CSV table of C-alpha atoms in Angstrom, one decimal:
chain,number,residue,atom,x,y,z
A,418,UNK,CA,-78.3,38.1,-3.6
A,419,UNK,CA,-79.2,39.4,-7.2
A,420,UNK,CA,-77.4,37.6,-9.9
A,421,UNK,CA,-76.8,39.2,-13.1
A,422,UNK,CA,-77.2,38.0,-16.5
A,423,UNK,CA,-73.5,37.9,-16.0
A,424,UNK,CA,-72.9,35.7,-13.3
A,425,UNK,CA,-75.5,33.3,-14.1
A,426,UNK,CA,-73.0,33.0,-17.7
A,427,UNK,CA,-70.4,32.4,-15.5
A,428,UNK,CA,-72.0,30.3,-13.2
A,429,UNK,CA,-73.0,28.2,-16.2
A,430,UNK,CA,-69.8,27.8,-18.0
A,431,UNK,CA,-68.1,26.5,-14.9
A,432,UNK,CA,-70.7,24.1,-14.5
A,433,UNK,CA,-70.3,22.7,-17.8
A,434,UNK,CA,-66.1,22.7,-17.1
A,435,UNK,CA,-66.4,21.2,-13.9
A,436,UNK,CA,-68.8,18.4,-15.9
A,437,UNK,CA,-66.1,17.9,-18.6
A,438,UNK,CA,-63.4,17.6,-16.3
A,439,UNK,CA,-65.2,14.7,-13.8
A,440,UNK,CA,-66.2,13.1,-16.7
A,441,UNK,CA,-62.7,13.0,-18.3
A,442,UNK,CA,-61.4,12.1,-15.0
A,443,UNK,CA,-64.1,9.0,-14.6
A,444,UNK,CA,-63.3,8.1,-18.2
A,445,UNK,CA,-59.5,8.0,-17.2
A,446,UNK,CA,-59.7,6.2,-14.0
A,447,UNK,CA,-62.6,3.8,-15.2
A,448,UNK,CA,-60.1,3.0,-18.1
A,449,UNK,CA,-63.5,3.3,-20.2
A,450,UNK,CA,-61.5,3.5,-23.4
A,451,UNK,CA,-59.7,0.2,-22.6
A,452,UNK,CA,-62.9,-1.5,-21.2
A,453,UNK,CA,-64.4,-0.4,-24.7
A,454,UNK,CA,-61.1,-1.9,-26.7
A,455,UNK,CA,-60.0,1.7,-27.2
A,456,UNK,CA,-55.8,1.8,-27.5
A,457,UNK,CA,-55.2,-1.6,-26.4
A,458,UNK,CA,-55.1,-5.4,-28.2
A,459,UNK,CA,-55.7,-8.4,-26.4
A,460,UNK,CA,-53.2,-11.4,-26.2
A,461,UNK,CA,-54.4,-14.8,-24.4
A,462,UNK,CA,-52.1,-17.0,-22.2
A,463,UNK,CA,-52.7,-20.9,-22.0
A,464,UNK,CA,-52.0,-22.1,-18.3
A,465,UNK,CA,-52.0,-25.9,-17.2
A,466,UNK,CA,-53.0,-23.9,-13.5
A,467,UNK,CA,-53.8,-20.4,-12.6
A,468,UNK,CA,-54.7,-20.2,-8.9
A,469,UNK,CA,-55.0,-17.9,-7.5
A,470,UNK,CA,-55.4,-15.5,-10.9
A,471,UNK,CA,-58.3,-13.1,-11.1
A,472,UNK,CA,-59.5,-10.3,-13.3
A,473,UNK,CA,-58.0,-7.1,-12.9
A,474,UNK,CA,-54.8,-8.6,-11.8
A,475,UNK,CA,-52.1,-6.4,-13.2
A,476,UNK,CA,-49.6,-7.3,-15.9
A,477,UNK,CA,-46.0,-6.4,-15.9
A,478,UNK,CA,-43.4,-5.7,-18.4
A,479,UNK,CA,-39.8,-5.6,-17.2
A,480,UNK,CA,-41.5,-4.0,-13.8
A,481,UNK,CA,-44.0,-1.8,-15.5
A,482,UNK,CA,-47.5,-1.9,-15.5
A,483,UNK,CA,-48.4,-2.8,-19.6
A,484,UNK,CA,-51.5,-4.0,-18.7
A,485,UNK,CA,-54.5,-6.0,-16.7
A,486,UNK,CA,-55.9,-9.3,-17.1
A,487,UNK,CA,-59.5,-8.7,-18.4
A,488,UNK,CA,-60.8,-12.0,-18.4
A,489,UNK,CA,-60.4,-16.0,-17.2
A,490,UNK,CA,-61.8,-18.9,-18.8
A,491,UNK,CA,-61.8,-22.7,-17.3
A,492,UNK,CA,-61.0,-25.2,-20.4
A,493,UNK,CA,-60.7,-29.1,-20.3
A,494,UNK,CA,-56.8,-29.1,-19.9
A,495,UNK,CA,-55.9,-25.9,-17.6
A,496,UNK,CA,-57.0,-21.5,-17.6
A,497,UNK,CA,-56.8,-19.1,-20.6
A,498,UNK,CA,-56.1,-15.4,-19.6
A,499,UNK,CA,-56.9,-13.1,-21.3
A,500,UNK,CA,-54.1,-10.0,-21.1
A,501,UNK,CA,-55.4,-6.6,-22.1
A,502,UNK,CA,-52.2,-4.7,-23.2
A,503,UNK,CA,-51.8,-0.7,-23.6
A,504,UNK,CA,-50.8,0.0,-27.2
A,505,UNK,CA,-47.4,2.3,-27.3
A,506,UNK,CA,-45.7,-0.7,-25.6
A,507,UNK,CA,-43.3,-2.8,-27.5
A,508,UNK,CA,-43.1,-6.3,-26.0
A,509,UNK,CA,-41.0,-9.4,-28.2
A,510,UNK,CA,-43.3,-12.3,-29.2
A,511,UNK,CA,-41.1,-15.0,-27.7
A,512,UNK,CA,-41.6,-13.5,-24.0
A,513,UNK,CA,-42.7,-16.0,-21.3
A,514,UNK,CA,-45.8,-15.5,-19.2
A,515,UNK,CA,-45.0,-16.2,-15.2
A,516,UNK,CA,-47.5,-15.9,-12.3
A,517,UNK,CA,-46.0,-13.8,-9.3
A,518,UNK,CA,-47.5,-12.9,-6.1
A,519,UNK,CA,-46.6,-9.6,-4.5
A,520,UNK,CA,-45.5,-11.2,-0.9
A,521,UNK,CA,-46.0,-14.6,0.6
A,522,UNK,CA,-50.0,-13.6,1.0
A,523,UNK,CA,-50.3,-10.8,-1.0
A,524,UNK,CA,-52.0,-10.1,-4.8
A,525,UNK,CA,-51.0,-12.5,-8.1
A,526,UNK,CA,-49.9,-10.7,-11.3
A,527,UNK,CA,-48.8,-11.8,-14.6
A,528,UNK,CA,-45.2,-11.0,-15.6
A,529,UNK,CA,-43.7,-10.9,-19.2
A,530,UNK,CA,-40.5,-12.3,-19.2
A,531,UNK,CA,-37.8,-11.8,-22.4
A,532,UNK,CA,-36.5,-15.1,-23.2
A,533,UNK,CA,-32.7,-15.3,-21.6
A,534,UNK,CA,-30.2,-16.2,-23.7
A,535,UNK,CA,-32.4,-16.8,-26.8
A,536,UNK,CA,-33.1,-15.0,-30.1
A,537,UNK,CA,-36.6,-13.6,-30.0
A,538,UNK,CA,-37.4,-14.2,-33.8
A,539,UNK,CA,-36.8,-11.8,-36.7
A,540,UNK,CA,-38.1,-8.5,-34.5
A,541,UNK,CA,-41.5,-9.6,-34.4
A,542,UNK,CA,-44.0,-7.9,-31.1
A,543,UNK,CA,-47.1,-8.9,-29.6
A,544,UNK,CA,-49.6,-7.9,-31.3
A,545,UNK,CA,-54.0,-7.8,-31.1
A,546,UNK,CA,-54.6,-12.1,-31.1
A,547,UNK,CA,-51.4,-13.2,-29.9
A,548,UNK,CA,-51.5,-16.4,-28.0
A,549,UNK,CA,-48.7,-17.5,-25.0
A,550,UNK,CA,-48.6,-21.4,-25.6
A,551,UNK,CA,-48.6,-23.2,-22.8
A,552,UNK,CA,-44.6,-24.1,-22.9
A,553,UNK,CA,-44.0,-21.0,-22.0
A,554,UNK,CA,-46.8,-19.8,-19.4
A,555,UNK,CA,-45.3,-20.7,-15.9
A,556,UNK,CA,-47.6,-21.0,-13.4
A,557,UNK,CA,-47.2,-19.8,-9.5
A,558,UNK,CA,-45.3,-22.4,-7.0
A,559,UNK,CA,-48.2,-23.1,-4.6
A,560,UNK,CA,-47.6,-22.9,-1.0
A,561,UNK,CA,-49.5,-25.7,-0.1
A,562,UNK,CA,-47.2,-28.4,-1.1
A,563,UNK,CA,-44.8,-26.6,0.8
A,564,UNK,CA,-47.0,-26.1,4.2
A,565,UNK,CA,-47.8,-30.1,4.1
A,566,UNK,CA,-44.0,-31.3,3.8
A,567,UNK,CA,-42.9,-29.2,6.5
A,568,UNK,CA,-45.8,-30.1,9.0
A,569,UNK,CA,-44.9,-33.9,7.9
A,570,UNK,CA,-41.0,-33.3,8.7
A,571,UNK,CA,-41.9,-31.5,11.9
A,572,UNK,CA,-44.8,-34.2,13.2
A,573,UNK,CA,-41.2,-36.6,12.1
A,574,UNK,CA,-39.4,-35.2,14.4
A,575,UNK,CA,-39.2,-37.5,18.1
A,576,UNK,CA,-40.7,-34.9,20.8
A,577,UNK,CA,-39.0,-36.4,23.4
A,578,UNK,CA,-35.7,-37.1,22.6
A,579,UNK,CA,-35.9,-33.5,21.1
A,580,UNK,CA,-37.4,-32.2,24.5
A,581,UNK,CA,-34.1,-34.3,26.5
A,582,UNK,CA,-32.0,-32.5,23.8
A,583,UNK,CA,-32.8,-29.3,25.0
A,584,UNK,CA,-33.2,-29.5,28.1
A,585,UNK,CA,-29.2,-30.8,28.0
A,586,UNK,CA,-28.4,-27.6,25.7
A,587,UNK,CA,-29.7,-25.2,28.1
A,588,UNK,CA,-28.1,-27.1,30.7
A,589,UNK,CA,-25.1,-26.6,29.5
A,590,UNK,CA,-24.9,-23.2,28.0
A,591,UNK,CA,-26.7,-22.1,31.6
A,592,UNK,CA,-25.0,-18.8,31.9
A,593,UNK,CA,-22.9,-18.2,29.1
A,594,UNK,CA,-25.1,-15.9,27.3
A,595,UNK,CA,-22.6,-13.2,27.3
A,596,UNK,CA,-19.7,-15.4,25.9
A,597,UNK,CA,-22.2,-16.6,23.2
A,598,UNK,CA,-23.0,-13.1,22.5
A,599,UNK,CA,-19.6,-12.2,21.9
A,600,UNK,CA,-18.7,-15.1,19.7
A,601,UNK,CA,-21.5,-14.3,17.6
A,602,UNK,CA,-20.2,-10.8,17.4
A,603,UNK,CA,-17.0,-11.5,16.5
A,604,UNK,CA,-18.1,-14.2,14.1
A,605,UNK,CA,-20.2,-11.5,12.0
A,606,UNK,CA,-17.2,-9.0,12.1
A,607,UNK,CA,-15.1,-11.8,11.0
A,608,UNK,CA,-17.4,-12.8,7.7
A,609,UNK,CA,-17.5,-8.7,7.3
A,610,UNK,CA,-14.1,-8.5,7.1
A,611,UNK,CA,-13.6,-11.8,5.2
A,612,UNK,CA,-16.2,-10.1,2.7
A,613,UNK,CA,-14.0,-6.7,2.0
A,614,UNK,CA,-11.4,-9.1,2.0
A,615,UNK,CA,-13.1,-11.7,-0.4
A,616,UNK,CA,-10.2,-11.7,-3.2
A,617,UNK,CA,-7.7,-12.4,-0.6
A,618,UNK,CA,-10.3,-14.9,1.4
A,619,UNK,CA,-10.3,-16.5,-1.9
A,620,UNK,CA,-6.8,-17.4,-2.5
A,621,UNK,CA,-6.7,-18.5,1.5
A,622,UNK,CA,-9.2,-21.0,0.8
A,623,UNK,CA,-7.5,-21.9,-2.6
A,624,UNK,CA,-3.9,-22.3,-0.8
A,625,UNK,CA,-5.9,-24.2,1.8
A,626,UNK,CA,-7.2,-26.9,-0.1
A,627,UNK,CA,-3.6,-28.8,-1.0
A,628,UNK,CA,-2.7,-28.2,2.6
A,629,UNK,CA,-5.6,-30.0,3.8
A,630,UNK,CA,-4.3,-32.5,1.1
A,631,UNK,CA,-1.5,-33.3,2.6
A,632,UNK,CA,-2.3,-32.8,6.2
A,633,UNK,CA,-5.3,-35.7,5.2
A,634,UNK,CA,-2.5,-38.4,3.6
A,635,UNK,CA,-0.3,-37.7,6.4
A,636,UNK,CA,-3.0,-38.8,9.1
A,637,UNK,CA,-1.6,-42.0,9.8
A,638,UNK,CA,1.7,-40.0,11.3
A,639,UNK,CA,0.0,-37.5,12.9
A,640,UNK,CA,-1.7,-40.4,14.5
A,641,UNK,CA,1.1,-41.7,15.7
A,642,UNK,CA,2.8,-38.8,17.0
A,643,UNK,CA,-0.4,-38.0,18.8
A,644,UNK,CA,-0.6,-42.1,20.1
A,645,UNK,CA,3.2,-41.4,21.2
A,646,UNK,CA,2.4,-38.2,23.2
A,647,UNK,CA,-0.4,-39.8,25.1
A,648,UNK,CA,2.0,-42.4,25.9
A,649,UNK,CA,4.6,-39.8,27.5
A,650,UNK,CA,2.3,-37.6,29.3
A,651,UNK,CA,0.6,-40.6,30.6
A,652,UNK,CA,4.1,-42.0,31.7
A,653,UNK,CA,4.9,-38.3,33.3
A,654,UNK,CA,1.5,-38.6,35.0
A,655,UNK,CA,1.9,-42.2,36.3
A,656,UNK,CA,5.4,-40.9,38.2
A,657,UNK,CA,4.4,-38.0,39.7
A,658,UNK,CA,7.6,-36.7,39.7
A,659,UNK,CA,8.5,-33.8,42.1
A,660,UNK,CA,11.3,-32.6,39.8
A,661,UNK,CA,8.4,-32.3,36.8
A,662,UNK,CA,6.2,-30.4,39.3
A,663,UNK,CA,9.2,-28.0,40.0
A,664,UNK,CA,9.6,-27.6,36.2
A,665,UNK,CA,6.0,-27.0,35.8
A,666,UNK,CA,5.8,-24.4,38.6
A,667,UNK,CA,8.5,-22.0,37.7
A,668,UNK,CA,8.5,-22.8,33.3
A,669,UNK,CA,6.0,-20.0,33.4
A,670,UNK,CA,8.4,-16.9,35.3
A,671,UNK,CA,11.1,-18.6,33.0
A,672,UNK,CA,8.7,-18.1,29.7
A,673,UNK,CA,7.9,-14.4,30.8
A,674,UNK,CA,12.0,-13.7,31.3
A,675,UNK,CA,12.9,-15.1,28.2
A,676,UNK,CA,9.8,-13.2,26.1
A,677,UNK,CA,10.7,-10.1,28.2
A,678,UNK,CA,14.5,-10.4,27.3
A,679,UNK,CA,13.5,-11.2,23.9
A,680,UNK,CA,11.3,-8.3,23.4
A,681,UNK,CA,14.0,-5.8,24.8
A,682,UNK,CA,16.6,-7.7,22.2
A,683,UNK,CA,13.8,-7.3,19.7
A,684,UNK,CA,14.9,-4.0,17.5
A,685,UNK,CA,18.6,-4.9,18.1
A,686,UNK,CA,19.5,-8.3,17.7
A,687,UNK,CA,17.4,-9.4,14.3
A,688,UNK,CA,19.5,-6.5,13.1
A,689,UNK,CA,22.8,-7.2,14.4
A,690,UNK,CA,22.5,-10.9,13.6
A,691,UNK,CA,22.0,-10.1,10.0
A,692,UNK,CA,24.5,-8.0,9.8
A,693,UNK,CA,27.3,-10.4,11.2
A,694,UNK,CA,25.7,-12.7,8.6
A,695,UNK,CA,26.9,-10.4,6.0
A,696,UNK,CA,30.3,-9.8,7.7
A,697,UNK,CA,30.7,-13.3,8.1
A,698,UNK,CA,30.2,-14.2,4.3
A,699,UNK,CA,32.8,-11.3,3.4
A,700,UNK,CA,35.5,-13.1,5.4
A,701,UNK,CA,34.5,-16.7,4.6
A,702,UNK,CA,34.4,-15.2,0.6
A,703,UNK,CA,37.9,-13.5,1.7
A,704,UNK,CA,39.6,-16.0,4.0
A,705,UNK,CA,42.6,-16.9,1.9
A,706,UNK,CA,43.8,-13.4,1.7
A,707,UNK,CA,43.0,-13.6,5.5
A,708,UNK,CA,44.9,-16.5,5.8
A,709,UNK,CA,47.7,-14.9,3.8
A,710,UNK,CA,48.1,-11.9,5.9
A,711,UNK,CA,47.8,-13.9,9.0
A,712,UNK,CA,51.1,-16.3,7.6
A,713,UNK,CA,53.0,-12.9,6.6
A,714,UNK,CA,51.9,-10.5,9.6
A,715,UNK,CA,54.3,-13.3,12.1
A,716,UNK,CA,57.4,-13.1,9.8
A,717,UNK,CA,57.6,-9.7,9.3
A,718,UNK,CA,57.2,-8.8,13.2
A,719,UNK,CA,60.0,-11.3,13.1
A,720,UNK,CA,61.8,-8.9,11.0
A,721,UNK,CA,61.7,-5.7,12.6
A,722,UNK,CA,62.4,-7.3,16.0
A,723,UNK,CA,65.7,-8.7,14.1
A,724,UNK,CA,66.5,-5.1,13.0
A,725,UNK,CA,65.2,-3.3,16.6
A,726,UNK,CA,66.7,-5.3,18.9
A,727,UNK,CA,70.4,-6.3,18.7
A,728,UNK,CA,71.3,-2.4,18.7
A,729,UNK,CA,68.7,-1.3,21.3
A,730,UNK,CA,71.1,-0.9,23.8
A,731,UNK,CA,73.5,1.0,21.6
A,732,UNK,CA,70.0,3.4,20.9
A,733,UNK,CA,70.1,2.4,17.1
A,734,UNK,CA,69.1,0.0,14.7
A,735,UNK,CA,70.9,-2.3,12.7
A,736,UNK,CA,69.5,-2.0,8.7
A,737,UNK,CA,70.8,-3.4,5.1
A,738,UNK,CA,69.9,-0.5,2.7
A,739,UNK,CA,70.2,-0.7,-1.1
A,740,UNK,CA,70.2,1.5,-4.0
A,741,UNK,CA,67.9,0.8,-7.1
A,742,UNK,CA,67.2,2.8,-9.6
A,743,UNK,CA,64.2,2.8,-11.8
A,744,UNK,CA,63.5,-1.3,-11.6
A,745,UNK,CA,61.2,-1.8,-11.9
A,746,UNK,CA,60.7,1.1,-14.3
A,747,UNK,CA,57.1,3.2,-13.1
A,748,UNK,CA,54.2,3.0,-15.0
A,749,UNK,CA,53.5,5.8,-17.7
A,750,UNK,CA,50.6,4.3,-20.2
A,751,UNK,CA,47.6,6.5,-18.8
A,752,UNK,CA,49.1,9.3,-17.6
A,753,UNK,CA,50.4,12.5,-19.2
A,754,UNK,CA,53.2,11.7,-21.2
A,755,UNK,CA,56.5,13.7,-20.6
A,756,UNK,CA,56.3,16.5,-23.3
A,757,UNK,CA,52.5,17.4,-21.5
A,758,UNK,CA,54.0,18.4,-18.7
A,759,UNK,CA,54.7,22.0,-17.3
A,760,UNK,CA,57.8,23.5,-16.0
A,761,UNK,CA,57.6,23.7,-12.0
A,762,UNK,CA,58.0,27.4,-12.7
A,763,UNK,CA,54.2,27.5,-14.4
A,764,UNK,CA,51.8,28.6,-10.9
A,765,UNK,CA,48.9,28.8,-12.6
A,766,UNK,CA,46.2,25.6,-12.2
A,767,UNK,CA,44.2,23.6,-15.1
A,768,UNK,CA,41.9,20.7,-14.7
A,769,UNK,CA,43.5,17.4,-13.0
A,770,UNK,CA,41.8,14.3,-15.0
A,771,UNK,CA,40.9,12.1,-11.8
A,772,UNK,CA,40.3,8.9,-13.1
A,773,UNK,CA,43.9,8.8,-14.3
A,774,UNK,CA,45.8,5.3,-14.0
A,775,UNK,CA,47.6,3.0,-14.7
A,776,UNK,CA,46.8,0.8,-18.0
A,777,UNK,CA,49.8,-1.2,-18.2
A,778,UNK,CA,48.2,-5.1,-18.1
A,779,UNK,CA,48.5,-7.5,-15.1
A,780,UNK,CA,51.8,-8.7,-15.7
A,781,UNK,CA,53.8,-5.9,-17.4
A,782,UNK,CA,57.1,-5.8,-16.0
A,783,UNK,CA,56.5,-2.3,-15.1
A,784,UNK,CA,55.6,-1.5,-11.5
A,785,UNK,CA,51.5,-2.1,-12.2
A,786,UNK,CA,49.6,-0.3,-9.2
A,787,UNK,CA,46.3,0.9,-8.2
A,788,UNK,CA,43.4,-0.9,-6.6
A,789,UNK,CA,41.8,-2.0,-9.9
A,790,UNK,CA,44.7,-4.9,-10.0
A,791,UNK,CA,43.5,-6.7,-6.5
A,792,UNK,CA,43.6,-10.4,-7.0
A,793,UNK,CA,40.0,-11.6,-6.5
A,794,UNK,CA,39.3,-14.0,-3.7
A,795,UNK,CA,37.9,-16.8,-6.4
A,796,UNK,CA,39.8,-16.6,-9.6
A,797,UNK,CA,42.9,-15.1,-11.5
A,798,UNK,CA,40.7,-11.9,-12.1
A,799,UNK,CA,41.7,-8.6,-10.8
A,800,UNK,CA,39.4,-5.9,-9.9
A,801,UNK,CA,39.1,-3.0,-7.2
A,802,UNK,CA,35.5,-4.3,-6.0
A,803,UNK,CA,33.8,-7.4,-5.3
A,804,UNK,CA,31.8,-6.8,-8.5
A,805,UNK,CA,34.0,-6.5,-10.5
A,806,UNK,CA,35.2,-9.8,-9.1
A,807,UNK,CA,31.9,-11.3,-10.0
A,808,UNK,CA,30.8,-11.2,-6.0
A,809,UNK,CA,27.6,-9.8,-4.7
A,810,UNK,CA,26.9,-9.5,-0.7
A,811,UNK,CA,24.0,-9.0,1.0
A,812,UNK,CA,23.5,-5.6,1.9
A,813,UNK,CA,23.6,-4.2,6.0
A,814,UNK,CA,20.4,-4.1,7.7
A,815,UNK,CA,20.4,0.1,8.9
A,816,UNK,CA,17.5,1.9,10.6
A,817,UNK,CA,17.0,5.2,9.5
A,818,UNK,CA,19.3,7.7,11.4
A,819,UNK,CA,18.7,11.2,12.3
A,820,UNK,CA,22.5,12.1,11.7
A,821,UNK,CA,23.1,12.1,15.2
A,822,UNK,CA,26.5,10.7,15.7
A,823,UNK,CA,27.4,7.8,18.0
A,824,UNK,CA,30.1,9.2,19.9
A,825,UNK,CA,28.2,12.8,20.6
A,826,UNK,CA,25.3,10.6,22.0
A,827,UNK,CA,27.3,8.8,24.4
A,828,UNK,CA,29.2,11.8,25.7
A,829,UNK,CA,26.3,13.9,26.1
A,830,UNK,CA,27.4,16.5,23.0
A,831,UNK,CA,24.9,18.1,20.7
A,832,UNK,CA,22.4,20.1,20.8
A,833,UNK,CA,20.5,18.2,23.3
A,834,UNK,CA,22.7,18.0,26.5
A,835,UNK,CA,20.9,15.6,28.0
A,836,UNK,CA,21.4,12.4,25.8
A,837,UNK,CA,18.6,10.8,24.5
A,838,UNK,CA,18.4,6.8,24.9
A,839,UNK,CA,18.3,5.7,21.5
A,840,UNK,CA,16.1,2.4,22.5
A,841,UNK,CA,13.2,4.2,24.5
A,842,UNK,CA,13.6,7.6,23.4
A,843,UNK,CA,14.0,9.0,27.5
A,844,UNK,CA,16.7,10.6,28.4
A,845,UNK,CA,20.1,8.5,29.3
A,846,UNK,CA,22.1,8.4,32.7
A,847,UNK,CA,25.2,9.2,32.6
A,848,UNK,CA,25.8,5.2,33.2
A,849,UNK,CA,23.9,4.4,30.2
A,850,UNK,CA,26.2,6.4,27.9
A,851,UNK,CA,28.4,3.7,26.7
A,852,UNK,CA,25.0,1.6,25.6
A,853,UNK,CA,24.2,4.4,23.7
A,854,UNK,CA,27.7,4.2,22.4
A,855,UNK,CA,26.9,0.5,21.1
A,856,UNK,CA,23.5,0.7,20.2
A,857,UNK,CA,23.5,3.7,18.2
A,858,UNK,CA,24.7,2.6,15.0
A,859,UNK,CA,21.8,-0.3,15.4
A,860,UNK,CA,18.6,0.9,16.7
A,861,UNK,CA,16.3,3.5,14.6
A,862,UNK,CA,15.8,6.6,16.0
């Protein structure tokens, strides 16, 4: 191959790049500058024992590699380090020096801690001669301590009563592996739900605490009430008693009747229940006027009877009619007066004010009406509500309805021919209509 002038330029220059650029590369990698003192400053760490330290162990800054121990020296007392520290890196003078190890075998390094909680000084950094005092160089946990108390406690513990132990374990968890299994299952979904719960987990165990309070200086009764039931089922076990037996045998077809009945009753009778509640606090709230109509309702059947029947054979009645005129007089105050209003020959309409009444008092001699002069049930007030009588009932319990009406249900009317049971939702026998009927106005759609 002939090589030109050219090419042997070329071939030249590249040789001097490819120089340069292993030789910056060495020099980077080497760290030559900072083996040379180039861009970094040296800060010495006093510890009573570094084992397990060694040059060229790394140092760290909040996680980040600042630096690299470039030499150890052996004193009287303990180990100076000696930290070589890139410049460009601003670490606080007051920061502690700890020894950390990578993993349970793995490499030492040297970490520089800020001081929690405390003021690091007036701003002041590390700087080239710093010293770590030995107060605050903290030097690695050793292992070995560890390892020796463990292999004491375990050479403490009896082999053979541990051996009998577990041989009796196995013994008697043979073959429940699957229910264990499960129990630990459900035991970590319960602490994962306990977790996403923990605010509410919290107040449980905070409510807990007094109950277990009181649960603790009642002891002495639950004692007894436990001492007590011993005593009777040991009394019911001594007789033998066929009757008990019986009782025992069929309790459990009696439990699943009642639940079954109670279930079906479920949706109905909690409602109904609270809704004769309410009914029945109207009428105990209203019993005098109940009591009032029952004493009057007796007299005047008495009455009409006296004027039906001592002409019914005759085919009249007998009847004492008089004339009265204007007494009492009506009531005016609140109505139009007399010059307001029109001739009956006027055909033509205006606005009727509705809330017109009666604003006469209580016991103008006038004839007072309306519904806003009702005696109330519990004082001398008069009012057209309970409200307004100072009375508040608790409202009916109502599902929501789907405007269906009652009696359209239990004849079959609607747009659905075949009626619907209200309580399942399947279509109704015509024997089942009057249920419907009954239950309609209680159970949600």
């Amino acid at each position: 191959m002939l090589l030109t002038p050219l090419i042997k330029r070329q071939l030249r220059i590249f040789a001097v790049l490819a120089t340069l650029a292993l030789g910056l590369a060495f020099i980077h990698y080497a760290r030559v500058p900072a083996m040379l003192g180039v861009g970094v400053y040296d800060v010495t760490v006093d510890f009573e024992d570094a084992s397990g330290l060694y040059p060229k162990a790394a140092v760290t800054y909040r996680g980040v590699n600042v630096g690299q121990v470039s030499d150890l020296d052996v004193t009287d007392s303990g180990a100076v380090a000696t930290l070589r520290i890139d410049n460009g890196t601003d670490i606080p003078a007051g920061v502690s020096a700890e020894l950390h190890s990578t993993s349970a075998i793995g490499e030492q390094y040297v970490d520089l801690v800020d001081p929690t909680g405390k003021d690091t000084g007036s701003g002041e950094l590390l700087a080239d001669g710093a010293a770590i005092p030995r107060e605050r160089a903290v030097g690695m946990p050793q292992i070995t301590p560890v390892l020796d108390s463990l292999n004491r406690l375990l050479e403490s513990v009896p082999k053979k009563e541990t051996r009998a132990v577990l041989d009796q374990v196995d013994e008697g968890l043979g073959g429940s592996g699957p229910e264990l299994s499960e129990l630990v299952d459900s035991s970590g979904r319960l602490l994962t739900e306990a977790q996403a719960e923990i605010d509410a987990t919290t107040s449980l165990i905070s409510a807990l605490e007094p109950v277990l309070g009181t649960q603790a200086d009642l002891a002495p009764e639950t004692q007894g009430y436990a001492d007590s039931l011993d005593k009777v089922t040991a009394a019911l076990a001594k007789g033998d008693s066929a009757d008990l037996r019986a009782l025992l045998e069929r309790a459990p077809g009696g439990l699943d009747a009642a639940t079954a009945t109670v279930t079906d009753l479920q949706p109905v009778l909690p409602m109904m229940l609270a809704n004769l509640t309410t009914n029945a606090q109207v009428l105990n709230t209203y019993l005098p006027h109940v009591r009032q109509i029952l004493v009057v309702y007796p007299s005047e059947v008495a009455r009409a009877l006296t004027v039906l029947q001592p002409r019914a054979g005759q085919g009249d009645v007998q009847l004492d009619l008089r004339g009265a005129l204007n007494n009492p007089p009506s009531c005016q105050s609140g109505y139009l007066a007399p010059t307001q209003r029109r001739s009956p020959r006027v055909t033509t309409t205006r606005k009727v004010d509705r809330l017109a009444h009666c604003e006469a008092p209580v016991d103008s001699p006038v004839g007072v009406r309306g519904a806003r002069n009702a005696p109330c049930p519990q004082s001398s007030a008069r009012g057209p509500l309970p409200a307004a009588c100072g009375l508040t009932f608790r409202g009916g319990v109502w599902p929501a309805s789907s405007g269906t009406v009652a009696y359209d249900l239990a004849v079959g009317r609607g747009d659905d021919t075949a009626a619907k049971d209200v309580t399942t939702g399947r279509s109704a026998k015509a024997d089942d209509l009057w249920k419907i009927l009954v239950l309609a106005p209680l159970e949600a759609n």
